[in-house]
Every structure is written in structure tokens, then in C-alpha cells.
Amino acid sequence: MPLADPIDLVMQGLSGALFGALVFYLLGSLLVRRWIRIELYSLSLSMAVAFLVAIVCEVYLGKLYYLLVGEPLWQYRVWPIHDGYTSVLNFIIWPVYGYYVYFLHQVLHARRVVIRPAWLKGVASGIDGPLLEILANGFFLLFYGTFYFYYLPGDMRHFTSVQVVPLYMVMGVILSLLLDYLLAKPQRWHYPAGFYVAGVGFVLIG
């Protein structure tokens, strides 16, 4: 099947990202009962680091799963690269996960919920990651008539799979430890810029 027009695909990715950003901001503000004030540097860092960590992890953890099981766990259906383990559009989509993580931490801080050690925050990705995948696939199916990514196991109707939970936990722990380390350092805009550029470079070699 020929690739759809790249501009149309980018617009699809942007629409999904904007939908997610709106939902996460409104939900976070509802949970803390006030409009959340955004700290631009921390938000940018969270989005950029999440982009690089997530896109590298999904490719290499996906390949590790294939080596162990003998078949892939998922396949991207929209603009796939890296043998279908990720998508070109993830330069738009994965930063939204970092956006979600930022607002989750804002809610936890406002509620005075302290999670120690820091890596435990990443373990929660094993729960919220699959839920967000259902949201993402539901959005693409509703508006564009296709799965964004398709899970071969049918335990969750191919929207996601319980088998991805440990992979999300690994990715979440790496992301949490790296974010905590970088946020403790003086603000330097070359950190978010560098992580995002590195992520784009990973996309381009796909």
C-alpha cells in the first residue's frame, strides 16, 4: 500500500498530539482544582527526554522481545520505520508522553505525594503506558480509520497488551532516573534541545 501524503500524516500526528495535550492539561488541572502553571524549561526537558528514551527503548526492547519470543509484540501501521517498531510520527507523538509525565508530577506535587526512591515513579509507566496506548489507538481509529500501532496478541483487542507492561516499566525507570538527574542540574537549554535533536536523528536513520 503506498504511503499517504507526508503532510497529511504529519497533520494526523499533530491532531493526536493536540488532543492528548488538551486532555492531560484539563485532567491535571481538574485533579489539583486549579489551572496548572507551566514551567517551560521543565516541560520542555520532560518532553524531549521522553521522546529520545521512549523511541530508542521501543525499538530495542521490541527487538529483544522478538529475539526471546520469535515474533514482534507490536507493529506500527502509520508511517513505520525501524522494521515497524516505531513511526516517523513519533517525533510528534512521544513528546506528548513527556508532557503527560510533567503534569502527572505536578499533580503528585500538589497532592504532596512523595515517591521514593525515584525509580518507583517509572514503574507506574507499566500501568499508564498501556492505558495511553488505548487512548492513542482509539483516537486514530475514530478519526482516521486505522490503528496507529497494532499489537499481535489479542488479549486487549490489539489496542495494547499486558505483555508490554514490563517493557514500559523498564522505559519508565530509565526516564524517571534521567529526568531526576537533569532537573537537579542548573537549567541549560541545550539539554532539551540536545535530547530532541538526538531523537530526530534516531528517526531519520530509521
Short mmCIF file of C-alpha atoms in Angstrom, two decimals:
data_model
loop_
_atom_site.label_atom_id
_atom_site.label_comp_id
_atom_site.label_asym_id
_atom_site.label_seq_id
_atom_site.Cartn_x
_atom_site.Cartn_y
_atom_site.Cartn_z
CA MET A 1 0.00 0.00 0.00
CA PRO A 2 1.51 3.39 -0.97
CA LEU A 3 2.48 5.80 1.77
CA ALA A 4 -0.08 8.55 2.37
CA ASP A 5 0.93 12.14 1.76
CA PRO A 6 3.54 13.07 4.41
CA ILE A 7 1.83 16.39 5.09
CA ASP A 8 -1.45 14.58 5.78
CA LEU A 9 0.36 12.17 8.09
CA VAL A 10 2.03 15.00 10.00
CA MET A 11 -1.35 16.69 10.39
CA GLN A 12 -2.74 13.43 11.79
CA GLY A 13 0.12 13.29 14.28
CA LEU A 14 -0.36 16.92 15.27
CA SER A 15 -4.09 16.45 15.77
CA GLY A 16 -3.45 13.47 18.04
CA ALA A 17 -0.78 15.36 19.97
CA LEU A 18 -3.01 18.40 20.47
CA PHE A 19 -5.88 16.21 21.60
CA GLY A 20 -3.64 14.48 24.14
CA ALA A 21 -2.13 17.75 25.36
CA LEU A 22 -5.58 19.25 25.93
CA VAL A 23 -6.86 16.17 27.77
CA PHE A 24 -3.81 15.93 30.04
CA TYR A 25 -3.83 19.64 30.90
CA LEU A 26 -7.56 19.69 31.70
CA LEU A 27 -7.39 16.45 33.67
CA GLY A 28 -4.36 17.60 35.65
CA SER A 29 -5.98 20.94 36.43
CA LEU A 30 -9.18 19.18 37.48
CA LEU A 31 -7.28 16.92 39.87
CA VAL A 32 -5.48 19.82 41.59
CA ARG A 33 -8.59 22.07 41.37
CA ARG A 34 -6.79 24.96 39.72
CA TRP A 35 -5.19 25.81 36.39
CA ILE A 36 -1.71 24.36 36.45
CA ARG A 37 1.03 26.92 35.85
CA ILE A 38 3.53 25.61 33.31
CA GLU A 39 7.26 25.91 33.90
CA LEU A 40 8.53 25.97 30.32
CA TYR A 41 12.02 24.57 30.90
CA SER A 42 10.88 21.59 32.96
CA LEU A 43 8.11 20.82 30.49
CA SER A 44 10.46 21.04 27.50
CA LEU A 45 13.02 18.82 29.22
CA SER A 46 10.39 16.23 30.12
CA MET A 47 9.07 16.13 26.55
CA ALA A 48 12.49 15.95 24.90
CA VAL A 49 13.93 13.31 27.23
CA ALA A 50 10.78 11.20 26.99
CA PHE A 51 10.95 11.37 23.19
CA LEU A 52 14.52 10.04 22.98
CA VAL A 53 14.21 7.45 25.76
CA ALA A 54 10.86 6.12 24.52
CA ILE A 55 11.71 5.86 20.84
CA VAL A 56 15.05 4.14 21.49
CA CYS A 57 13.52 1.80 24.08
CA GLU A 58 10.58 0.78 21.93
CA VAL A 59 12.87 -0.20 19.07
CA TYR A 60 15.45 -2.10 21.08
CA LEU A 61 13.11 -3.58 23.69
CA GLY A 62 10.82 -4.57 20.82
CA LYS A 63 13.70 -6.32 19.10
CA LEU A 64 14.68 -8.02 22.37
CA TYR A 65 11.12 -9.31 22.72
CA TYR A 66 11.34 -10.67 19.17
CA LEU A 67 14.58 -12.49 19.96
CA LEU A 68 13.04 -14.09 23.05
CA VAL A 69 9.58 -14.92 21.69
CA GLY A 70 10.14 -15.29 17.96
CA GLU A 71 7.61 -12.73 16.78
CA PRO A 72 7.13 -8.99 17.28
CA LEU A 73 4.83 -7.75 20.03
CA TRP A 74 3.59 -4.76 18.01
CA GLN A 75 3.76 -3.27 14.54
CA TYR A 76 3.26 0.37 13.66
CA ARG A 77 0.64 0.93 10.97
CA VAL A 78 1.19 4.65 10.32
CA TRP A 79 4.50 5.62 8.63
CA PRO A 80 6.51 2.74 10.15
CA ILE A 81 10.31 2.78 10.39
CA HIS A 82 12.95 0.65 12.16
CA ASP A 83 11.26 -2.55 10.91
CA GLY A 84 7.88 -1.37 12.15
CA TYR A 85 8.93 -0.95 15.78
CA THR A 86 8.29 2.80 15.67
CA SER A 87 6.91 5.52 13.40
CA VAL A 88 8.23 8.71 11.85
CA LEU A 89 5.30 10.49 13.54
CA ASN A 90 6.73 9.68 16.95
CA PHE A 91 8.80 12.86 16.74
CA ILE A 92 5.39 14.42 17.47
CA ILE A 93 3.66 11.71 19.49
CA TRP A 94 6.30 10.58 22.00
CA PRO A 95 6.98 14.11 23.35
CA VAL A 96 3.33 14.13 24.41
CA TYR A 97 4.15 11.28 26.77
CA GLY A 98 6.72 13.56 28.37
CA TYR A 99 4.02 16.23 28.54
CA TYR A 100 1.82 13.73 30.37
CA VAL A 101 4.65 12.83 32.77
CA TYR A 102 5.20 16.52 33.54
CA PHE A 103 1.55 17.04 34.50
CA LEU A 104 1.44 13.79 36.45
CA HIS A 105 4.36 15.02 38.56
CA GLN A 106 2.62 18.39 39.02
CA VAL A 107 -0.44 16.61 40.35
CA LEU A 108 1.63 14.43 42.69
CA HIS A 109 3.47 17.53 43.97
CA ALA A 110 0.24 19.45 44.53
CA ARG A 111 -1.21 16.47 46.39
CA ARG A 112 2.02 16.19 48.40
CA VAL A 113 2.58 12.65 47.26
CA VAL A 114 6.27 11.76 47.53
CA ILE A 115 7.51 8.61 45.81
CA ARG A 116 10.91 7.34 46.88
CA PRO A 117 13.17 6.03 45.54
CA ALA A 118 12.80 7.98 42.30
CA TRP A 119 12.80 4.90 40.07
CA LEU A 120 9.49 3.78 41.57
CA LYS A 121 7.80 6.58 39.62
CA GLY A 122 8.96 4.87 36.47
CA VAL A 123 7.36 1.57 37.45
CA ALA A 124 3.98 3.30 37.15
CA SER A 125 4.60 3.50 33.40
CA GLY A 126 3.68 -0.17 33.29
CA ILE A 127 0.13 0.92 34.16
CA ASP A 128 -0.34 4.27 32.47
CA GLY A 129 1.59 3.38 29.29
CA PRO A 130 -0.88 0.72 28.09
CA LEU A 131 -3.83 2.95 29.07
CA LEU A 132 -2.42 5.78 26.98
CA GLU A 133 -1.90 3.36 24.09
CA ILE A 134 -5.61 2.54 24.18
CA LEU A 135 -6.34 6.27 24.04
CA ALA A 136 -3.95 6.80 21.11
CA ASN A 137 -5.24 3.87 19.08
CA GLY A 138 -8.83 4.82 19.87
CA PHE A 139 -8.20 8.33 18.56
CA PHE A 140 -6.64 7.11 15.29
CA LEU A 141 -9.35 4.51 14.74
CA LEU A 142 -12.11 7.03 15.40
CA PHE A 143 -10.76 9.82 13.23
CA TYR A 144 -8.55 8.09 10.65
CA GLY A 145 -9.87 4.53 10.49
CA THR A 146 -6.60 2.79 11.34
CA PHE A 147 -4.63 1.54 14.30
CA TYR A 148 -1.65 3.78 14.98
CA PHE A 149 0.17 0.65 16.13
CA TYR A 150 -1.19 -2.88 16.25
CA TYR A 151 -0.45 -5.47 18.94
CA LEU A 152 -0.27 -9.00 17.63
CA PRO A 153 -1.62 -10.59 20.87
CA GLY A 154 -5.37 -10.16 21.09
CA ASP A 155 -5.64 -10.03 24.89
CA MET A 156 -6.56 -6.32 24.76
CA ARG A 157 -8.25 -6.37 21.35
CA HIS A 158 -4.92 -5.39 19.72
CA PHE A 159 -5.03 -1.86 21.22
CA THR A 160 -2.26 -2.83 23.65
CA SER A 161 -1.23 -5.96 25.54
CA VAL A 162 -0.46 -6.95 29.11
CA GLN A 163 2.81 -8.32 27.73
CA VAL A 164 4.06 -4.77 27.17
CA VAL A 165 3.81 -3.88 30.89
CA PRO A 166 7.38 -4.93 31.84
CA LEU A 167 8.78 -3.14 28.80
CA TYR A 168 7.03 0.07 29.84
CA MET A 169 8.39 -0.36 33.35
CA VAL A 170 11.96 -0.58 32.05
CA MET A 171 11.45 2.50 29.90
CA GLY A 172 9.75 4.37 32.74
CA VAL A 173 12.55 3.68 35.22
CA ILE A 174 15.18 4.92 32.74
CA LEU A 175 13.12 8.03 32.04
CA SER A 176 12.47 8.80 35.71
CA LEU A 177 16.12 8.44 36.76
CA LEU A 178 17.35 10.54 33.85
CA LEU A 179 14.77 13.28 34.39
CA ASP A 180 15.50 13.49 38.12
CA TYR A 181 19.22 13.78 37.36
CA LEU A 182 18.77 16.52 34.74
CA LEU A 183 16.20 18.50 36.71
CA ALA A 184 18.62 18.66 39.65
CA LYS A 185 21.20 20.35 37.44
CA PRO A 186 21.22 24.09 36.60
CA GLN A 187 18.91 24.95 33.73
CA ARG A 188 20.64 24.68 30.39
CA TRP A 189 18.50 24.82 27.28
CA HIS A 190 20.98 22.67 25.41
CA TYR A 191 19.68 19.68 27.40
CA PRO A 192 16.13 19.63 25.98
CA ALA A 193 17.41 20.76 22.58
CA GLY A 194 20.07 18.05 22.50
CA PHE A 195 17.73 15.24 23.52
CA TYR A 196 15.14 16.28 20.96
CA VAL A 197 17.70 16.58 18.15
CA ALA A 198 19.10 13.16 19.09
CA GLY A 199 15.59 11.72 18.91
CA VAL A 200 15.01 13.23 15.49
CA GLY A 201 18.35 11.79 14.36
CA PHE A 202 17.21 8.35 15.51
CA VAL A 203 14.04 8.78 13.44
CA LEU A 204 15.98 9.82 10.36
CA ILE A 205 18.25 6.76 10.40
CA GLY A 206 15.20 4.50 10.54
#
